[in-house]
PDB file of C-alpha atoms and ligand atoms in Angstrom:
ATOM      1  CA  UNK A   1       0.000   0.000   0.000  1.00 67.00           C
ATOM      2  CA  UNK A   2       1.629   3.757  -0.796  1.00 80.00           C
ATOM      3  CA  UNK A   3       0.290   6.340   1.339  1.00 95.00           C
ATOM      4  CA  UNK A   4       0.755   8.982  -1.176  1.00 98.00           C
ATOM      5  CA  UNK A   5      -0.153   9.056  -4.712  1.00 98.00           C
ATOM      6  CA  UNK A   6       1.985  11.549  -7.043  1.00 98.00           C
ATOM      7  CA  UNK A   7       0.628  11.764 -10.510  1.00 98.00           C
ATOM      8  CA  UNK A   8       1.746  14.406 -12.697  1.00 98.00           C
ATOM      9  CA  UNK A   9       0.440  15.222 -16.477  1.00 98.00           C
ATOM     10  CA  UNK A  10       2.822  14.322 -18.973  1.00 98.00           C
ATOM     11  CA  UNK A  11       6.395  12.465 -18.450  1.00 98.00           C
ATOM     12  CA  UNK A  12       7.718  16.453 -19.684  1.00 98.00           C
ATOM     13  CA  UNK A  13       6.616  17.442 -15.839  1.00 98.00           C
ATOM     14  CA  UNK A  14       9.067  14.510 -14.184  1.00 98.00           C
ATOM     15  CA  UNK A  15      12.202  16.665 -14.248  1.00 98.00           C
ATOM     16  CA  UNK A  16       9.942  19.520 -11.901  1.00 98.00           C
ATOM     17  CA  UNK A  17       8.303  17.363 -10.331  1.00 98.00           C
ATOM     18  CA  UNK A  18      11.078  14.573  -8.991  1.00 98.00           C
ATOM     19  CA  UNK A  19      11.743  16.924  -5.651  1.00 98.00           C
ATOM     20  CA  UNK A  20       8.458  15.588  -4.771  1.00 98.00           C
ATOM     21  CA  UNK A  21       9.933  12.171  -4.511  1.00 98.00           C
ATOM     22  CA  UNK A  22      13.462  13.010  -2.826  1.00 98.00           C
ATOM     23  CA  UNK A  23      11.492  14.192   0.395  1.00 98.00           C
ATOM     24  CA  UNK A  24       8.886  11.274   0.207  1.00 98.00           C
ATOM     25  CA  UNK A  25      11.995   8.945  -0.013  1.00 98.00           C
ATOM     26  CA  UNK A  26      14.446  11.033   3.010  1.00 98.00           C
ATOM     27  CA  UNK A  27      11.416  10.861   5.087  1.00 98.00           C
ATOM     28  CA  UNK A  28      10.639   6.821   4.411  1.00 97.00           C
ATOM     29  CA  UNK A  29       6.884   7.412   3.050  1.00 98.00           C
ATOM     30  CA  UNK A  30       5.673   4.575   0.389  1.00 97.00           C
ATOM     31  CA  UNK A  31       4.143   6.346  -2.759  1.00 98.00           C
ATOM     32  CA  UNK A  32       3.199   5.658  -5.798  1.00 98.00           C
ATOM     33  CA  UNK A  33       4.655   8.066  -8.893  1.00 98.00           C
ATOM     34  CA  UNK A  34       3.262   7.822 -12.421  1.00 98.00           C
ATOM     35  CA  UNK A  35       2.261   9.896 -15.008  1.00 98.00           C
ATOM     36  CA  UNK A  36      -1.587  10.033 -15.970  1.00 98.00           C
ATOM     37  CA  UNK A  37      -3.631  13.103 -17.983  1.00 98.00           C
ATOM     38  CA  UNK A  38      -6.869  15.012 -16.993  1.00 98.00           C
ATOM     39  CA  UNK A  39      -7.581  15.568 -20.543  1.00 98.00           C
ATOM     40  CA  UNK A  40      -5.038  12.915 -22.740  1.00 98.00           C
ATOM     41  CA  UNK A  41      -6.196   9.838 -20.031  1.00 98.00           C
ATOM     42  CA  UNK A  42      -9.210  10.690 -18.345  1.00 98.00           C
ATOM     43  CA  UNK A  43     -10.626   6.966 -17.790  1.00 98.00           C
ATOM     44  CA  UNK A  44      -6.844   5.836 -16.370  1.00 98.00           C
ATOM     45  CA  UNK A  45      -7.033   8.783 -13.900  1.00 98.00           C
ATOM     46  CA  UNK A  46     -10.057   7.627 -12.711  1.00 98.00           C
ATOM     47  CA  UNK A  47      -9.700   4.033 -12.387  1.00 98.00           C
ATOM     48  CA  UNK A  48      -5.697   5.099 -10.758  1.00 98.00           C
ATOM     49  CA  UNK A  49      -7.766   7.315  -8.312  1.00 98.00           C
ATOM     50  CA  UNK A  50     -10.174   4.680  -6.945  1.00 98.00           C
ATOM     51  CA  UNK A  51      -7.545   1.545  -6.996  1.00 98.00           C
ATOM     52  CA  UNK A  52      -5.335   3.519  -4.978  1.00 98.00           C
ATOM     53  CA  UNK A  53      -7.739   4.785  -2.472  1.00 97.00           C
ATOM     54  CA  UNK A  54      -9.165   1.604  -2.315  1.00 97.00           C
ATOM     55  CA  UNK A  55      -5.579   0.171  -1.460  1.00 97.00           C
ATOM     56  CA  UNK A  56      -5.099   2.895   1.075  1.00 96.00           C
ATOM     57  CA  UNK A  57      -3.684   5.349  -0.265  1.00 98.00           C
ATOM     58  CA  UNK A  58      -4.426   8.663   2.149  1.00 98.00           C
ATOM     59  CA  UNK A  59      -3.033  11.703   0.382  1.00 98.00           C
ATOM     60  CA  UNK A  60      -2.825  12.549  -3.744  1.00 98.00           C
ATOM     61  CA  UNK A  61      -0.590  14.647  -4.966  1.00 99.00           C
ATOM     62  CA  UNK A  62      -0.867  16.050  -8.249  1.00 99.00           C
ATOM     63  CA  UNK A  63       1.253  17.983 -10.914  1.00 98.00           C
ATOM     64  CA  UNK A  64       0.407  19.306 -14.198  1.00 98.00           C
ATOM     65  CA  UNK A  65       1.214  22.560 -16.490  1.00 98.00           C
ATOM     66  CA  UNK A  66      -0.907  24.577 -19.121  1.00 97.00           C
ATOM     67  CA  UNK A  67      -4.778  23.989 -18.181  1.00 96.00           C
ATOM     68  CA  UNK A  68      -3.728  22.401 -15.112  1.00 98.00           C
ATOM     69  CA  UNK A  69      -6.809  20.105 -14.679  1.00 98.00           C
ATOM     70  CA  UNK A  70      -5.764  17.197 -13.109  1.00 98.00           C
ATOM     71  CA  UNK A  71      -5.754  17.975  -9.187  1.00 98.00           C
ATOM     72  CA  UNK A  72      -8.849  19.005 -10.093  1.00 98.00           C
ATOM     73  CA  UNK A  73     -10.318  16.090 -11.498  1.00 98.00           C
ATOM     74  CA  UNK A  74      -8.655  14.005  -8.923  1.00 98.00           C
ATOM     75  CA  UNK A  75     -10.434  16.083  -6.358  1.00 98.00           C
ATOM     76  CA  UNK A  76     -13.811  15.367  -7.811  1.00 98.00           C
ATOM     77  CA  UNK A  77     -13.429  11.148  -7.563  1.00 98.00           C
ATOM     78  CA  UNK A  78     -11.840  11.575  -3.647  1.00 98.00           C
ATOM     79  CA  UNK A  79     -12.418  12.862  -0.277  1.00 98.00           C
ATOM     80  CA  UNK A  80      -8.711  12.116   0.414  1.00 98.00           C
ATOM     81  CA  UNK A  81      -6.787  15.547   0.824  1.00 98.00           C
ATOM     82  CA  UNK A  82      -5.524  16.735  -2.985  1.00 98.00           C
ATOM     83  CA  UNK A  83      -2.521  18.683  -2.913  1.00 99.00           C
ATOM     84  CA  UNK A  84      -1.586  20.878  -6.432  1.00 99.00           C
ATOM     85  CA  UNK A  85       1.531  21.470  -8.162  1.00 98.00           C
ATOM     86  CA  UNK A  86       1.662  23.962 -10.765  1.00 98.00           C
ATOM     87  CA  UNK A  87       3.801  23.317 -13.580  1.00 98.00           C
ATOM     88  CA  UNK A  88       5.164  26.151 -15.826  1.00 98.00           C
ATOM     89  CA  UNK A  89       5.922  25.969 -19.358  1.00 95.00           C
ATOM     90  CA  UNK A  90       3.459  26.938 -21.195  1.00 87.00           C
ATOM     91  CA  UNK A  91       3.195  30.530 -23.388  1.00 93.00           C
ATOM     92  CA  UNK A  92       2.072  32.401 -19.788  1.00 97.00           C
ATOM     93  CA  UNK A  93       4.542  30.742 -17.745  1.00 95.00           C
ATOM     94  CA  UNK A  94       2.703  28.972 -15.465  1.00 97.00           C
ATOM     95  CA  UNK A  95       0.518  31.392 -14.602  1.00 97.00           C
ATOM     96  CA  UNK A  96      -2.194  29.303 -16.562  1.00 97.00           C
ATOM     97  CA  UNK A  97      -1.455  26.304 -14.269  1.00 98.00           C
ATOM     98  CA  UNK A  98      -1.703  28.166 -11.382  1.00 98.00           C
ATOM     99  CA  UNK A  99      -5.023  29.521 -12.089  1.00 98.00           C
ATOM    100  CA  UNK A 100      -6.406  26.392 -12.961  1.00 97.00           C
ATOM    101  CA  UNK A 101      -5.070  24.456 -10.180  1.00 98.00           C
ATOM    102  CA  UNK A 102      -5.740  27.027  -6.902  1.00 98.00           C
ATOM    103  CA  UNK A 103      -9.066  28.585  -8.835  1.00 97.00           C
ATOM    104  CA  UNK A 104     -11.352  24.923  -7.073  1.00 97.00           C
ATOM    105  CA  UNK A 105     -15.328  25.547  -6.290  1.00 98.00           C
ATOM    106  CA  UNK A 106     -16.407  25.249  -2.714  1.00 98.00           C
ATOM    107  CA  UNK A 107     -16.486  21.547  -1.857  1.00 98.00           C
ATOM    108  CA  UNK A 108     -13.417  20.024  -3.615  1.00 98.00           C
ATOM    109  CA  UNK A 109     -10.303  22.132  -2.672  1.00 98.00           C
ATOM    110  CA  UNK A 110      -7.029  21.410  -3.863  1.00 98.00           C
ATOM    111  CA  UNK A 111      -4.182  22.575  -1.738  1.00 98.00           C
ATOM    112  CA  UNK A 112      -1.962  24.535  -4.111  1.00 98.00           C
ATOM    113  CA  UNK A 113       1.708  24.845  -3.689  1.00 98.00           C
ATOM    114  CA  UNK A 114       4.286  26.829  -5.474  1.00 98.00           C
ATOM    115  CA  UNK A 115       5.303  26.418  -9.184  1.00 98.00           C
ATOM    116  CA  UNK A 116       7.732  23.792  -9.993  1.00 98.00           C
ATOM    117  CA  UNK A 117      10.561  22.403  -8.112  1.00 98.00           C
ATOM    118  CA  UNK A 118       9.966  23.938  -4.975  1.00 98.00           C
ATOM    119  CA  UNK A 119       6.272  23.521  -5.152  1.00 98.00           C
ATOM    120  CA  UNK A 120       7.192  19.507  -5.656  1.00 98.00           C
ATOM    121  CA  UNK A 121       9.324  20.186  -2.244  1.00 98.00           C
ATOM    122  CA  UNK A 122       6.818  21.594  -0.001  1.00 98.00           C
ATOM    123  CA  UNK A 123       3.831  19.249  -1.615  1.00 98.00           C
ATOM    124  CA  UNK A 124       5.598  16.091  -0.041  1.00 98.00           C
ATOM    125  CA  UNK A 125       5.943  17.870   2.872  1.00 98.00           C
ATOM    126  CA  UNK A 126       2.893  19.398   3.304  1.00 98.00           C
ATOM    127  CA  UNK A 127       1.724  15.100   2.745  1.00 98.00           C
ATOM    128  CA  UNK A 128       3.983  14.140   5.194  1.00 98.00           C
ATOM    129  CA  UNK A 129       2.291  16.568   8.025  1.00 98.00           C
ATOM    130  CA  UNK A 130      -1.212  15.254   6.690  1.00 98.00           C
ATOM    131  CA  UNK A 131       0.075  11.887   7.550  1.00 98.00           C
ATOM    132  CA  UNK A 132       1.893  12.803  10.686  1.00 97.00           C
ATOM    133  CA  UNK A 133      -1.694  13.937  11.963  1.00 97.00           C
ATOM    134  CA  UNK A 134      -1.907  10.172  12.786  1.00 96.00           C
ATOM    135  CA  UNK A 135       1.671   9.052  13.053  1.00 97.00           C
ATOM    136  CA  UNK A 136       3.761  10.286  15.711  1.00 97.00           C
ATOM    137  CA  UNK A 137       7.208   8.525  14.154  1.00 97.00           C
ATOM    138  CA  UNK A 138       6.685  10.622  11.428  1.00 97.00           C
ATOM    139  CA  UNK A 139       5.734  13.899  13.494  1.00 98.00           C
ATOM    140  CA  UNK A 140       9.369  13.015  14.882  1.00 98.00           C
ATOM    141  CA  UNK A 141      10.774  12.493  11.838  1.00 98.00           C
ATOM    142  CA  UNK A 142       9.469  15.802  10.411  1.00 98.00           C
ATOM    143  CA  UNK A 143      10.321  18.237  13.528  1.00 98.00           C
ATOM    144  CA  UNK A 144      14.355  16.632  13.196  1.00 98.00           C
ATOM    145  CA  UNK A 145      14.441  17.454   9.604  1.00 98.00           C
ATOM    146  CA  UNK A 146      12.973  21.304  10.747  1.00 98.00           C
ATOM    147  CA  UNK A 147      15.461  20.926  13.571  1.00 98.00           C
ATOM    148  CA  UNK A 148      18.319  20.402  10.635  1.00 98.00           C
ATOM    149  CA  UNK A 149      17.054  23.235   8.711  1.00 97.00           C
ATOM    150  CA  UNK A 150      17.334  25.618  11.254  1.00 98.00           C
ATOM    151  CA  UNK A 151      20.818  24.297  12.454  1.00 98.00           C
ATOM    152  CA  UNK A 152      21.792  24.868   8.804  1.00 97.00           C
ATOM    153  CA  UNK A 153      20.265  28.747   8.911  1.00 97.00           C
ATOM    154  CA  UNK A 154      22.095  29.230  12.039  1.00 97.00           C
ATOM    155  CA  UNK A 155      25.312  27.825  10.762  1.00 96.00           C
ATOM    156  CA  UNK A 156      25.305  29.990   7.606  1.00 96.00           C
ATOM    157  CA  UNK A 157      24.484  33.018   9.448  1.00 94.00           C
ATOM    158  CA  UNK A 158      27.481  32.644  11.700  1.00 92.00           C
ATOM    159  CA  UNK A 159      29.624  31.799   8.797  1.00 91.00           C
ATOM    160  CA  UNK A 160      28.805  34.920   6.851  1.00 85.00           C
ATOM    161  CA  UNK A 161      29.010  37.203   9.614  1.00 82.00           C
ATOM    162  CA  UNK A 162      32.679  36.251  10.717  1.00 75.00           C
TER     163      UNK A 162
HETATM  164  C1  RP5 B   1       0.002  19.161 -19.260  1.00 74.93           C
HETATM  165  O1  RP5 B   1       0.420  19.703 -20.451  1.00 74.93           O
HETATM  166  C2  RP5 B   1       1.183  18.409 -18.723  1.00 74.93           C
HETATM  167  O2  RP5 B   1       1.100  18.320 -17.321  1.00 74.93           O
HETATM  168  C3  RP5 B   1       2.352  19.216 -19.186  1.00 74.93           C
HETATM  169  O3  RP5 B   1       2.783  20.126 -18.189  1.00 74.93           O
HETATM  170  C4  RP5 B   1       1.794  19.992 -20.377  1.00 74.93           C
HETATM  171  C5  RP5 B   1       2.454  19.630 -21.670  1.00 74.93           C
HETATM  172  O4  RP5 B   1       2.434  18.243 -21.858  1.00 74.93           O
HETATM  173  P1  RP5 B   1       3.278  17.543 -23.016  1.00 74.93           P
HETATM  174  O5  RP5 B   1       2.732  18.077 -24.299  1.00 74.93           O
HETATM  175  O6  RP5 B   1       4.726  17.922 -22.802  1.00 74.93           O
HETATM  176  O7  RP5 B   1       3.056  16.065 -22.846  1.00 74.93           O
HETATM  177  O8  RP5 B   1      -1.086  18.318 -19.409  1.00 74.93           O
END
């Protein structure tokens, strides 16, 4: 069973979208990452969306550029939290995706990150508190890594001002 379900758009988005995956993997949370289209593969969206909640899975997260449909059409087959990733690329650089992504009607929100790489970042992280909700290894796991972050701030700072 994965936990979190990453689909993106097109394989065009993996490049953007791979952060997603590096803080899934450094924080030891099972996903599932393949590419499937609002538009281009509307029936394997579906049936991927109610396999994988049927299997378990608690949190999607989705990623797609241009008319960014997909978190949105995810959003309408699940109750599970939906988490958006804007991809840019397209002739209003991303703008579009944004727009179609955050822009949800009341009922079926989709938690919209940032464009791009750090969008991808901060989506896996943003799963990983959903899931912490319920898992206190994880909660741990997640206030080290914040822990290590600020270390790293503090670090830096007293480099630079030597
Ligand atoms: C979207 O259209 C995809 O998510 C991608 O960002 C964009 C272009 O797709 P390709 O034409 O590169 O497959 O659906």
């Amino acid at each position: 069973m994965a936990h979190v379900v990453i689909l993106m758009g097109s394989k065009s988005d993996e490049e953007k979208v791979s952060p997603c995956v590096d803080v899934l993997k450094s924080l030891g949370i099972d996903y599932v990452f393949t590419v499937s289209s609002a538009h281009r593969t509307p029936e394997r969206t579906e049936a991927l969306v109610r396999d994988e909640e049927a299997k378990g899975a608690r949190v999607f997260i989705c990623a797609a550029g241009m008319a960014a449909h997909l978190a949105g059409a995810v959003a309408a087959r699940t109750s599970r939290p939906v988490i958006g990733i804007p991809v840019s690329g397209g002739s209003l650089a991303g703008m579009d995706a944004l727009f179609s992504t955050v822009q949800m009607p009341p009922g079926f929100p989709v938690a919209t990150v940032a464009l791009d790489k750090a969008g991808a970042r901060n989506a896996a992280w943003l799963a990983a508190q959903i899931l912490a909700v319920a898992d206190p290894a994880l909660h741990g796991k997640i206030e080290a890594a914040r822990a290590k972050m600020r270390a790293d701030v503090e670090k830096a700072g007293e480099e630079i001002s030597k």
